[in-house]
């Protein structure tokens, strides 16, 4: 999961370097998702009227429709008023150097009817102002499998140590018996 944090921070920096136009934001998102195969989608949601020609809501979203095809959409709208979303508020409340915020799992049927989590960070412009939230969508099953692998590795480590301790105890008991 640390790799997700690092990649998201690097991707956010790419978006921050490309705040000149909506097209530059979309291009940055597309470049970044192509090199991060665990991301199902990535987005940049901006403060009201940040891009004046795009109106109040501008949320650029780039996502995989299948394993090879990307689609780009502007998904901010009155029906997707992200300004009041917990992920947006939490992302905007973070400092630039904070680790980010991982949402609780949620169901989304707009792409493939799966459970997702989003990892979000604030977008900061060249003047140091928070102007939006960058985020990546991750399949919940992938996150769950990563956590299960970590859990199994920890258990294996402890079981090995337990076995080593038991073997040492047995060796000591034998040594004491045969003295």
mmCIF file of C-alpha atoms in Angstrom:
data_model
loop_
_atom_site.group_PDB
_atom_site.id
_atom_site.type_symbol
_atom_site.label_atom_id
_atom_site.label_comp_id
_atom_site.label_asym_id
_atom_site.label_seq_id
_atom_site.Cartn_x
_atom_site.Cartn_y
_atom_site.Cartn_z
ATOM 1 C CA UNK A 1 0.000 0.000 0.000
ATOM 2 C CA UNK A 2 2.985 2.282 0.459
ATOM 3 C CA UNK A 3 3.521 2.025 -3.299
ATOM 4 C CA UNK A 4 0.014 3.469 -3.814
ATOM 5 C CA UNK A 5 0.861 6.411 -1.549
ATOM 6 C CA UNK A 6 4.099 7.118 -3.402
ATOM 7 C CA UNK A 7 2.571 6.756 -6.863
ATOM 8 C CA UNK A 8 -0.408 8.943 -5.933
ATOM 9 C CA UNK A 9 1.872 11.675 -4.557
ATOM 10 C CA UNK A 10 3.968 11.578 -7.745
ATOM 11 C CA UNK A 11 0.849 11.608 -9.928
ATOM 12 C CA UNK A 12 -0.608 14.518 -7.994
ATOM 13 C CA UNK A 13 2.644 16.433 -8.622
ATOM 14 C CA UNK A 14 2.241 15.759 -12.360
ATOM 15 C CA UNK A 15 -1.288 17.197 -12.251
ATOM 16 C CA UNK A 16 -0.042 20.217 -10.269
ATOM 17 C CA UNK A 17 2.539 20.900 -12.995
ATOM 18 C CA UNK A 18 -0.265 20.858 -15.592
ATOM 19 C CA UNK A 19 -2.919 23.187 -14.207
ATOM 20 C CA UNK A 20 -2.872 25.456 -17.280
ATOM 21 C CA UNK A 21 -5.960 23.990 -18.901
ATOM 22 C CA UNK A 22 -8.474 21.149 -18.580
ATOM 23 C CA UNK A 23 -6.786 19.394 -21.513
ATOM 24 C CA UNK A 24 -3.419 19.471 -19.715
ATOM 25 C CA UNK A 25 -5.070 17.961 -16.619
ATOM 26 C CA UNK A 26 -6.641 15.157 -18.686
ATOM 27 C CA UNK A 27 -3.307 14.509 -20.432
ATOM 28 C CA UNK A 28 -1.480 14.307 -17.084
ATOM 29 C CA UNK A 29 -4.074 11.892 -15.668
ATOM 30 C CA UNK A 30 -3.833 9.689 -18.746
ATOM 31 C CA UNK A 31 -0.017 9.566 -18.629
ATOM 32 C CA UNK A 32 -0.089 8.617 -14.968
ATOM 33 C CA UNK A 33 -2.730 5.901 -15.121
ATOM 34 C CA UNK A 34 -0.853 4.184 -17.964
ATOM 35 C CA UNK A 35 2.176 3.593 -15.690
ATOM 36 C CA UNK A 36 0.190 2.536 -12.603
ATOM 37 C CA UNK A 37 -1.607 -0.695 -13.403
ATOM 38 C CA UNK A 38 -3.207 -1.047 -9.954
ATOM 39 C CA UNK A 39 -5.184 2.157 -10.483
ATOM 40 C CA UNK A 40 -8.607 1.532 -12.004
ATOM 41 C CA UNK A 41 -9.122 5.251 -12.453
ATOM 42 C CA UNK A 42 -7.674 8.583 -11.432
ATOM 43 C CA UNK A 43 -9.296 11.956 -11.081
ATOM 44 C CA UNK A 44 -8.746 15.610 -10.357
ATOM 45 C CA UNK A 45 -11.735 17.436 -8.829
ATOM 46 C CA UNK A 46 -11.436 21.207 -8.629
ATOM 47 C CA UNK A 47 -12.864 23.969 -6.492
ATOM 48 C CA UNK A 48 -15.925 25.777 -7.900
ATOM 49 C CA UNK A 49 -15.217 27.625 -11.151
ATOM 50 C CA UNK A 50 -11.479 26.864 -11.077
ATOM 51 C CA UNK A 51 -11.618 26.500 -14.853
ATOM 52 C CA UNK A 52 -14.117 29.270 -15.543
ATOM 53 C CA UNK A 53 -15.000 28.016 -19.028
ATOM 54 C CA UNK A 54 -15.994 24.634 -17.525
ATOM 55 C CA UNK A 55 -18.471 26.037 -15.008
ATOM 56 C CA UNK A 56 -18.916 25.307 -11.317
ATOM 57 C CA UNK A 57 -18.042 21.593 -11.435
ATOM 58 C CA UNK A 58 -14.930 20.269 -13.092
ATOM 59 C CA UNK A 59 -13.809 16.758 -12.213
ATOM 60 C CA UNK A 60 -11.561 15.143 -14.803
ATOM 61 C CA UNK A 61 -11.743 11.357 -14.630
ATOM 62 C CA UNK A 62 -9.628 8.868 -16.601
ATOM 63 C CA UNK A 63 -10.341 5.174 -16.146
ATOM 64 C CA UNK A 64 -9.945 1.752 -17.687
ATOM 65 C CA UNK A 65 -13.087 0.430 -19.359
ATOM 66 C CA UNK A 66 -11.315 -2.921 -19.715
ATOM 67 C CA UNK A 67 -7.708 -4.070 -19.335
ATOM 68 C CA UNK A 68 -6.458 -2.008 -22.280
ATOM 69 C CA UNK A 69 -8.889 0.795 -23.138
ATOM 70 C CA UNK A 70 -8.915 4.154 -21.352
ATOM 71 C CA UNK A 71 -11.784 6.591 -21.295
ATOM 72 C CA UNK A 72 -11.697 10.237 -20.216
ATOM 73 C CA UNK A 73 -14.748 12.080 -18.928
ATOM 74 C CA UNK A 74 -15.685 15.248 -17.121
ATOM 75 C CA UNK A 75 -17.944 13.876 -14.383
ATOM 76 C CA UNK A 76 -18.550 16.910 -12.161
ATOM 77 C CA UNK A 77 -22.168 18.100 -12.401
ATOM 78 C CA UNK A 78 -25.166 19.062 -10.261
ATOM 79 C CA UNK A 79 -26.008 15.343 -10.026
ATOM 80 C CA UNK A 80 -22.408 14.537 -9.016
ATOM 81 C CA UNK A 81 -21.856 17.456 -6.640
ATOM 82 C CA UNK A 82 -18.552 16.255 -5.229
ATOM 83 C CA UNK A 83 -17.992 19.377 -3.072
ATOM 84 C CA UNK A 84 -19.967 17.770 -0.226
ATOM 85 C CA UNK A 85 -18.465 14.314 -0.615
ATOM 86 C CA UNK A 86 -16.498 13.041 2.375
ATOM 87 C CA UNK A 87 -13.572 12.138 0.089
ATOM 88 C CA UNK A 88 -13.442 15.680 -1.312
ATOM 89 C CA UNK A 89 -13.773 17.424 2.042
ATOM 90 C CA UNK A 90 -11.202 15.120 3.638
ATOM 91 C CA UNK A 91 -8.795 15.482 0.704
ATOM 92 C CA UNK A 92 -9.078 19.257 0.775
ATOM 93 C CA UNK A 93 -8.535 19.345 4.558
ATOM 94 C CA UNK A 94 -5.149 17.610 4.271
ATOM 95 C CA UNK A 95 -1.857 19.460 4.122
ATOM 96 C CA UNK A 96 0.271 18.972 1.016
ATOM 97 C CA UNK A 97 2.759 16.772 2.907
ATOM 98 C CA UNK A 98 0.133 14.571 4.596
ATOM 99 C CA UNK A 99 -0.020 10.919 3.563
ATOM 100 C CA UNK A 100 -3.521 11.128 2.110
ATOM 101 C CA UNK A 101 -6.903 9.651 2.894
ATOM 102 C CA UNK A 102 -8.235 6.202 1.952
ATOM 103 C CA UNK A 103 -12.014 6.068 1.733
ATOM 104 C CA UNK A 104 -14.170 3.338 3.128
ATOM 105 C CA UNK A 105 -15.176 0.771 0.505
ATOM 106 C CA UNK A 106 -18.064 1.823 -1.731
ATOM 107 C CA UNK A 107 -20.043 0.301 -4.571
ATOM 108 C CA UNK A 108 -19.844 1.964 -7.988
ATOM 109 C CA UNK A 109 -21.857 0.708 -10.929
ATOM 110 C CA UNK A 110 -20.720 3.392 -13.378
ATOM 111 C CA UNK A 111 -17.801 1.319 -14.714
ATOM 112 C CA UNK A 112 -18.025 -2.343 -13.762
ATOM 113 C CA UNK A 113 -20.270 -2.653 -10.702
ATOM 114 C CA UNK A 114 -17.466 -3.304 -8.237
ATOM 115 C CA UNK A 115 -16.415 -2.302 -4.764
ATOM 116 C CA UNK A 116 -13.745 0.405 -4.677
ATOM 117 C CA UNK A 117 -11.742 2.546 -2.321
ATOM 118 C CA UNK A 118 -10.323 5.918 -3.338
ATOM 119 C CA UNK A 119 -7.063 7.387 -2.117
ATOM 120 C CA UNK A 120 -7.063 11.198 -2.193
ATOM 121 C CA UNK A 121 -4.633 14.079 -1.750
ATOM 122 C CA UNK A 122 -5.041 17.860 -2.069
ATOM 123 C CA UNK A 123 -4.019 19.613 -5.290
ATOM 124 C CA UNK A 124 -1.959 22.724 -4.575
ATOM 125 C CA UNK A 125 -1.220 25.359 -7.217
ATOM 126 C CA UNK A 126 2.028 27.269 -7.749
ATOM 127 C CA UNK A 127 0.892 29.959 -5.282
ATOM 128 C CA UNK A 128 0.405 27.390 -2.507
ATOM 129 C CA UNK A 129 -3.413 27.439 -2.640
ATOM 130 C CA UNK A 130 -5.463 24.258 -2.383
ATOM 131 C CA UNK A 131 -7.422 24.175 -5.632
ATOM 132 C CA UNK A 132 -8.869 20.664 -5.607
ATOM 133 C CA UNK A 133 -8.383 16.999 -4.827
ATOM 134 C CA UNK A 134 -6.433 14.360 -6.739
ATOM 135 C CA UNK A 135 -7.373 10.740 -6.282
ATOM 136 C CA UNK A 136 -7.011 7.196 -7.496
ATOM 137 C CA UNK A 137 -9.604 4.442 -7.523
ATOM 138 C CA UNK A 138 -8.512 1.007 -6.376
ATOM 139 C CA UNK A 139 -10.475 -2.217 -6.439
ATOM 140 C CA UNK A 140 -11.399 -3.183 -2.904
ATOM 141 C CA UNK A 141 -10.593 -6.842 -3.633
ATOM 142 C CA UNK A 142 -7.026 -5.840 -4.566
ATOM 143 C CA UNK A 143 -6.602 -3.888 -1.305
ATOM 144 C CA UNK A 144 -8.082 -6.800 0.618
ATOM 145 C CA UNK A 145 -5.636 -9.234 -1.029
ATOM 146 C CA UNK A 146 -2.667 -6.989 -0.182
ATOM 147 C CA UNK A 147 -3.777 -6.829 3.455
ATOM 148 C CA UNK A 148 -4.342 -10.612 3.538
ATOM 149 C CA UNK A 149 -0.817 -11.183 2.156
ATOM 150 C CA UNK A 150 0.653 -8.924 4.839
ATOM 151 C CA UNK A 151 -1.362 -10.725 7.498
ATOM 152 C CA UNK A 152 -0.184 -14.127 6.240
ATOM 153 C CA UNK A 153 3.449 -12.976 6.147
ATOM 154 C CA UNK A 154 3.189 -11.739 9.727
ATOM 155 C CA UNK A 155 1.577 -15.003 10.833
ATOM 156 C CA UNK A 156 4.246 -17.024 9.020
ATOM 157 C CA UNK A 157 6.953 -15.002 10.706
ATOM 158 C CA UNK A 158 5.454 -15.565 14.143
ATOM 159 C CA UNK A 159 4.831 -19.268 13.522
ATOM 160 C CA UNK A 160 8.427 -19.722 12.435
ATOM 161 C CA UNK A 161 9.591 -17.960 15.575
ATOM 162 C CA UNK A 162 7.191 -20.066 17.673
ATOM 163 C CA UNK A 163 8.587 -23.246 16.089
ATOM 164 C CA UNK A 164 12.145 -22.079 16.710
ATOM 165 C CA UNK A 165 11.319 -21.334 20.352
ATOM 166 C CA UNK A 166 9.623 -24.740 20.793
ATOM 167 C CA UNK A 167 12.560 -26.521 19.167
ATOM 168 C CA UNK A 168 14.989 -24.660 21.418
ATOM 169 C CA UNK A 169 12.879 -25.521 24.485
ATOM 170 C CA UNK A 170 12.842 -29.202 23.458
ATOM 171 C CA UNK A 171 16.596 -29.157 22.898
ATOM 172 C CA UNK A 172 17.131 -27.609 26.335
ATOM 173 C CA UNK A 173 14.833 -30.192 27.970
ATOM 174 C CA UNK A 174 16.699 -33.050 26.286
ATOM 175 C CA UNK A 175 20.029 -31.537 27.297
ATOM 176 C CA UNK A 176 18.821 -31.301 30.909
ATOM 177 C CA UNK A 177 17.464 -34.896 30.880
ATOM 178 C CA UNK A 178 20.692 -36.383 29.590
ATOM 179 C CA UNK A 179 23.022 -34.528 31.945
#
